[in-house]
PDB file of C-alpha atoms in Angstrom:
ATOM      1  CA  MET U   1     -17.304  23.212  17.281  1.00 45.00           C
ATOM      2  CA  ALA U   2     -16.050  19.667  16.294  1.00 50.00           C
ATOM      3  CA  GLU U   3     -17.109  16.570  18.258  1.00 50.00           C
ATOM      4  CA  LEU U   4     -15.318  13.532  19.312  1.00 50.00           C
ATOM      5  CA  ASN U   5     -17.366  10.530  20.384  1.00 50.00           C
ATOM      6  CA  GLY U   6     -20.382  12.704  20.756  1.00 54.00           C
ATOM      7  CA  ARG U   7     -18.614  15.216  23.037  1.00 51.00           C
ATOM      8  CA  PRO U   8     -17.494  18.749  21.969  1.00 53.00           C
ATOM      9  CA  MET U   9     -13.804  18.966  21.463  1.00 49.00           C
ATOM     10  CA  HIS U  10     -11.980  21.798  23.207  1.00 48.00           C
ATOM     11  CA  GLU U  11      -9.756  24.032  21.183  1.00 45.00           C
ATOM     12  CA  GLN U  12      -6.138  23.084  21.602  1.00 45.00           C
ATOM     13  CA  GLN U  13      -3.969  25.421  23.661  1.00 46.00           C
ATOM     14  CA  THR U  14      -0.530  26.046  22.502  1.00 46.00           C
ATOM     15  CA  SER U  15       2.552  26.360  24.755  1.00 48.00           C
ATOM     16  CA  ASN U  16       5.287  28.821  24.123  1.00 49.00           C
ATOM     17  CA  GLU U  17       7.810  26.023  24.764  1.00 52.00           C
ATOM     18  CA  PRO U  18       7.691  23.225  22.237  1.00 52.00           C
ATOM     19  CA  GLY U  19       7.559  19.717  23.823  1.00 52.00           C
ATOM     20  CA  GLU U  20       6.439  21.047  27.250  1.00 56.00           C
ATOM     21  CA  PHE U  21       3.348  19.014  27.604  1.00 61.00           C
ATOM     22  CA  PRO U  22       4.629  15.609  26.333  1.00 65.00           C
ATOM     23  CA  GLU U  23       7.744  15.851  28.496  1.00 69.00           C
ATOM     24  CA  ARG U  24       5.699  16.770  31.528  1.00 65.00           C
ATOM     25  CA  ASP U  25       3.102  14.048  30.925  1.00 65.00           C
ATOM     26  CA  ALA U  26       5.719  11.444  30.287  1.00 67.00           C
ATOM     27  CA  ALA U  27       7.335  12.293  33.641  1.00 65.00           C
ATOM     28  CA  ARG U  28       3.828  11.919  35.380  1.00 63.00           C
ATOM     29  CA  ILE U  29       3.094   8.696  33.721  1.00 65.00           C
ATOM     30  CA  ALA U  30       6.489   7.376  34.793  1.00 64.00           C
ATOM     31  CA  ALA U  31       5.649   8.469  38.405  1.00 65.00           C
ATOM     32  CA  ARG U  32       2.234   7.022  38.088  1.00 61.00           C
ATOM     33  CA  GLU U  33       0.656  10.494  38.681  1.00 52.00           C
ATOM     34  CA  PRO U  34      -2.850  11.232  37.225  1.00 54.00           C
ATOM     35  CA  VAL U  35      -3.000  13.417  34.164  1.00 51.00           C
ATOM     36  CA  PRO U  36      -3.980  16.895  35.423  1.00 53.00           C
ATOM     37  CA  PRO U  37      -7.161  18.533  33.897  1.00 52.00           C
ATOM     38  CA  ALA U  38      -5.174  21.162  32.048  1.00 52.00           C
ATOM     39  CA  THR U  39      -3.518  18.499  29.891  1.00 50.00           C
ATOM     40  CA  ALA U  40      -6.713  16.575  29.631  1.00 47.00           C
ATOM     41  CA  ASP U  41      -8.485  19.611  28.303  1.00 50.00           C
ATOM     42  CA  LEU U  42      -6.039  19.715  25.439  1.00 49.00           C
ATOM     43  CA  ILE U  43      -7.299  16.344  24.128  1.00 53.00           C
ATOM     44  CA  GLY U  44     -10.972  17.013  24.733  1.00 56.00           C
ATOM     45  CA  VAL U  45     -11.381  15.378  28.111  1.00 56.00           C
ATOM     46  CA  THR U  46     -13.347  17.112  30.867  1.00 61.00           C
ATOM     47  CA  ASP U  47     -13.016  16.891  34.627  1.00 61.00           C
ATOM     48  CA  ALA U  48     -16.101  14.736  34.861  1.00 62.00           C
ATOM     49  CA  ASP U  49     -14.515  12.347  32.263  1.00 58.00           C
ATOM     50  CA  LEU U  50     -11.438  12.078  34.456  1.00 57.00           C
ATOM     51  CA  ASP U  51     -13.576  11.366  37.522  1.00 57.00           C
ATOM     52  CA  SER U  52     -15.453   8.550  35.860  1.00 58.00           C
ATOM     53  CA  GLY U  53     -12.343   7.301  34.174  1.00 55.00           C
ATOM     54  CA  GLU U  54     -10.530   6.895  37.366  1.00 55.00           C
ATOM     55  CA  GLN U  55     -13.236   4.669  38.782  1.00 56.00           C
ATOM     56  CA  ALA U  56     -13.254   2.474  35.620  1.00 59.00           C
ATOM     57  CA  PHE U  57      -9.601   2.410  34.868  1.00 64.00           C
ATOM     58  CA  LYS U  58      -7.511   1.050  37.748  1.00 78.00           C
ATOM     59  CA  GLN U  59      -3.773   0.902  38.115  1.00 81.00           C
ATOM     60  CA  GLN U  60      -3.793  -2.982  37.643  1.00 83.00           C
ATOM     61  CA  GLN U  61      -5.585  -2.511  34.403  1.00 85.00           C
ATOM     62  CA  HIS U  62      -3.197   0.024  33.271  1.00 85.00           C
ATOM     63  CA  ASP U  63      -0.219  -2.253  34.097  1.00 87.00           C
ATOM     64  CA  GLU U  64      -1.851  -5.180  32.274  1.00 88.00           C
ATOM     65  CA  ILE U  65      -2.384  -3.108  29.202  1.00 89.00           C
ATOM     66  CA  LEU U  66       1.331  -1.928  29.271  1.00 91.00           C
ATOM     67  CA  ARG U  67       2.489  -5.533  29.690  1.00 91.00           C
ATOM     68  CA  GLY U  68       0.304  -6.589  26.757  1.00 91.00           C
ATOM     69  CA  LEU U  69       1.813  -3.966  24.596  1.00 92.00           C
ATOM     70  CA  ASP U  70       5.262  -5.079  25.638  1.00 91.00           C
ATOM     71  CA  VAL U  71       4.470  -8.637  24.556  1.00 89.00           C
ATOM     72  CA  TYR U  72       3.088  -7.269  21.269  1.00 89.00           C
ATOM     73  CA  ALA U  73       6.128  -5.154  20.652  1.00 89.00           C
ATOM     74  CA  GLU U  74       8.506  -8.039  21.511  1.00 87.00           C
ATOM     75  CA  ALA U  75       6.576 -10.468  19.108  1.00 86.00           C
ATOM     76  CA  TYR U  76       7.130  -7.990  16.224  1.00 90.00           C
ATOM     77  CA  SER U  77      10.657  -7.189  17.317  1.00 90.00           C
ATOM     78  CA  GLY U  78      11.470 -10.859  16.874  1.00 88.00           C
ATOM     79  CA  LYS U  79       9.889 -10.845  13.386  1.00 91.00           C
ATOM     80  CA  ILE U  80      11.782  -7.847  12.344  1.00 93.00           C
ATOM     81  CA  ALA U  81      15.034  -9.537  13.453  1.00 92.00           C
ATOM     82  CA  GLU U  82      14.105 -12.565  11.345  1.00 93.00           C
ATOM     83  CA  ILE U  83      13.400 -10.241   8.340  1.00 95.00           C
ATOM     84  CA  ASN U  84      16.730  -8.653   8.837  1.00 96.00           C
ATOM     85  CA  GLN U  85      18.462 -12.022   8.793  1.00 97.00           C
ATOM     86  CA  ILE U  86      16.603 -13.062   5.603  1.00 97.00           C
ATOM     87  CA  ASN U  87      17.599  -9.831   3.954  1.00 97.00           C
ATOM     88  CA  LEU U  88      21.294 -10.287   4.967  1.00 97.00           C
ATOM     89  CA  ARG U  89      21.197 -13.818   3.370  1.00 97.00           C
ATOM     90  CA  LEU U  90      19.492 -12.344   0.305  1.00 97.00           C
ATOM     91  CA  GLY U  91      22.264  -9.590   0.095  1.00 97.00           C
ATOM     92  CA  ASP U  92      24.980 -12.292   0.427  1.00 97.00           C
ATOM     93  CA  ASN U  93      23.429 -14.328  -2.355  1.00 98.00           C
ATOM     94  CA  MET U  94      23.323 -11.236  -4.546  1.00 98.00           C
ATOM     95  CA  LEU U  95      26.930 -10.430  -3.877  1.00 97.00           C
ATOM     96  CA  LYS U  96      27.986 -13.926  -4.670  1.00 98.00           C
ATOM     97  CA  GLN U  97      26.129 -13.800  -8.016  1.00 98.00           C
ATOM     98  CA  VAL U  98      27.587 -10.402  -8.789  1.00 98.00           C
ATOM     99  CA  ALA U  99      31.173 -11.855  -8.120  1.00 97.00           C
ATOM    100  CA  LYS U 100      30.457 -14.758 -10.395  1.00 98.00           C
ATOM    101  CA  VAL U 101      29.309 -12.369 -13.209  1.00 98.00           C
ATOM    102  CA  LYS U 102      32.292 -10.203 -12.698  1.00 97.00           C
ATOM    103  CA  ASP U 103      34.569 -13.186 -12.811  1.00 97.00           C
ATOM    104  CA  ALA U 104      32.871 -14.379 -16.012  1.00 97.00           C
ATOM    105  CA  ILE U 105      33.258 -11.006 -17.576  1.00 98.00           C
ATOM    106  CA  THR U 106      36.841 -10.730 -16.729  1.00 97.00           C
ATOM    107  CA  THR U 107      37.509 -14.296 -18.136  1.00 97.00           C
ATOM    108  CA  MET U 108      35.660 -13.186 -21.394  1.00 98.00           C
ATOM    109  CA  TRP U 109      37.805 -10.093 -21.553  1.00 97.00           C
ATOM    110  CA  LEU U 110      41.011 -11.926 -21.098  1.00 97.00           C
ATOM    111  CA  LEU U 111      39.928 -14.558 -23.781  1.00 97.00           C
ATOM    112  CA  GLY U 112      39.070 -11.744 -26.162  1.00 97.00           C
ATOM    113  CA  ALA U 113      42.418  -9.929 -25.564  1.00 97.00           C
ATOM    114  CA  GLY U 114      44.095 -13.239 -26.116  1.00 97.00           C
ATOM    115  CA  ILE U 115      42.269 -13.819 -29.476  1.00 97.00           C
ATOM    116  CA  ASP U 116      43.065 -10.179 -30.470  1.00 97.00           C
ATOM    117  CA  GLY U 117      46.722 -10.716 -29.639  1.00 97.00           C
ATOM    118  CA  LYS U 118      46.771 -14.049 -31.570  1.00 97.00           C
ATOM    119  CA  GLN U 119      45.151 -12.434 -34.508  1.00 97.00           C
ATOM    120  CA  ARG U 120      47.677  -9.631 -34.586  1.00 97.00           C
ATOM    121  CA  SER U 121      50.620 -12.034 -34.319  1.00 97.00           C
ATOM    122  CA  ASP U 122      49.237 -14.331 -36.984  1.00 97.00           C
ATOM    123  CA  THR U 123      48.528 -11.390 -39.331  1.00 97.00           C
ATOM    124  CA  ALA U 124      51.959 -10.053 -38.766  1.00 96.00           C
ATOM    125  CA  PHE U 125      53.541 -13.540 -39.373  1.00 97.00           C
ATOM    126  CA  VAL U 126      51.532 -13.983 -42.704  1.00 96.00           C
ATOM    127  CA  GLU U 127      52.462 -10.443 -43.861  1.00 96.00           C
ATOM    128  CA  LYS U 128      55.998 -11.009 -43.081  1.00 95.00           C
ATOM    129  CA  SER U 129      56.003 -14.321 -44.849  1.00 95.00           C
ATOM    130  CA  GLU U 130      54.312 -12.670 -47.940  1.00 95.00           C
ATOM    131  CA  ARG U 131      57.096 -10.010 -47.996  1.00 93.00           C
ATOM    132  CA  GLU U 132      59.814 -12.441 -47.775  1.00 92.00           C
ATOM    133  CA  LEU U 133      58.291 -14.619 -50.533  1.00 92.00           C
ATOM    134  CA  GLU U 134      57.951 -11.543 -52.646  1.00 91.00           C
ATOM    135  CA  LYS U 135      61.672 -10.814 -52.147  1.00 89.00           C
ATOM    136  CA  LEU U 136      62.523 -14.374 -53.097  1.00 87.00           C
ATOM    137  CA  GLU U 137      60.382 -14.135 -56.272  1.00 85.00           C
ATOM    138  CA  HIS U 138      61.976 -10.833 -57.375  1.00 77.00           C
ATOM    139  CA  THR U 139      65.547 -11.993 -56.902  1.00 71.00           C
ATOM    140  CA  THR U 140      65.180 -15.021 -59.169  1.00 61.00           C
TER     141      THR U 140
END
């Protein structure tokens, strides 16, 4: 049998209804009721452990621990909010740069299209001029 902290662990019992124990225990914690031995056995805690634990672990200590965890969670919640703001700024900067690149590419395309159009019209003008000159040379 496996041991936890030098004590044998009890085999976990399974319930036919999933989530039965967590929901029941959450309701008891909210009502400040002690954890029953049946649930404690599931996590390897004996009745003797519960009796000595009740003496060492008072309601005030429990509440202080929960308040401490709330402070801890709030501190990291603020940090996560800051990270989210930084990421939004980063995303905005990226979108601005993408817009600039798209604008530059569009300008390049328009210039290229203008150059292509100018080349076609110049080529057409030169070819027309050459044909006209050939006509003049043949008629004289």
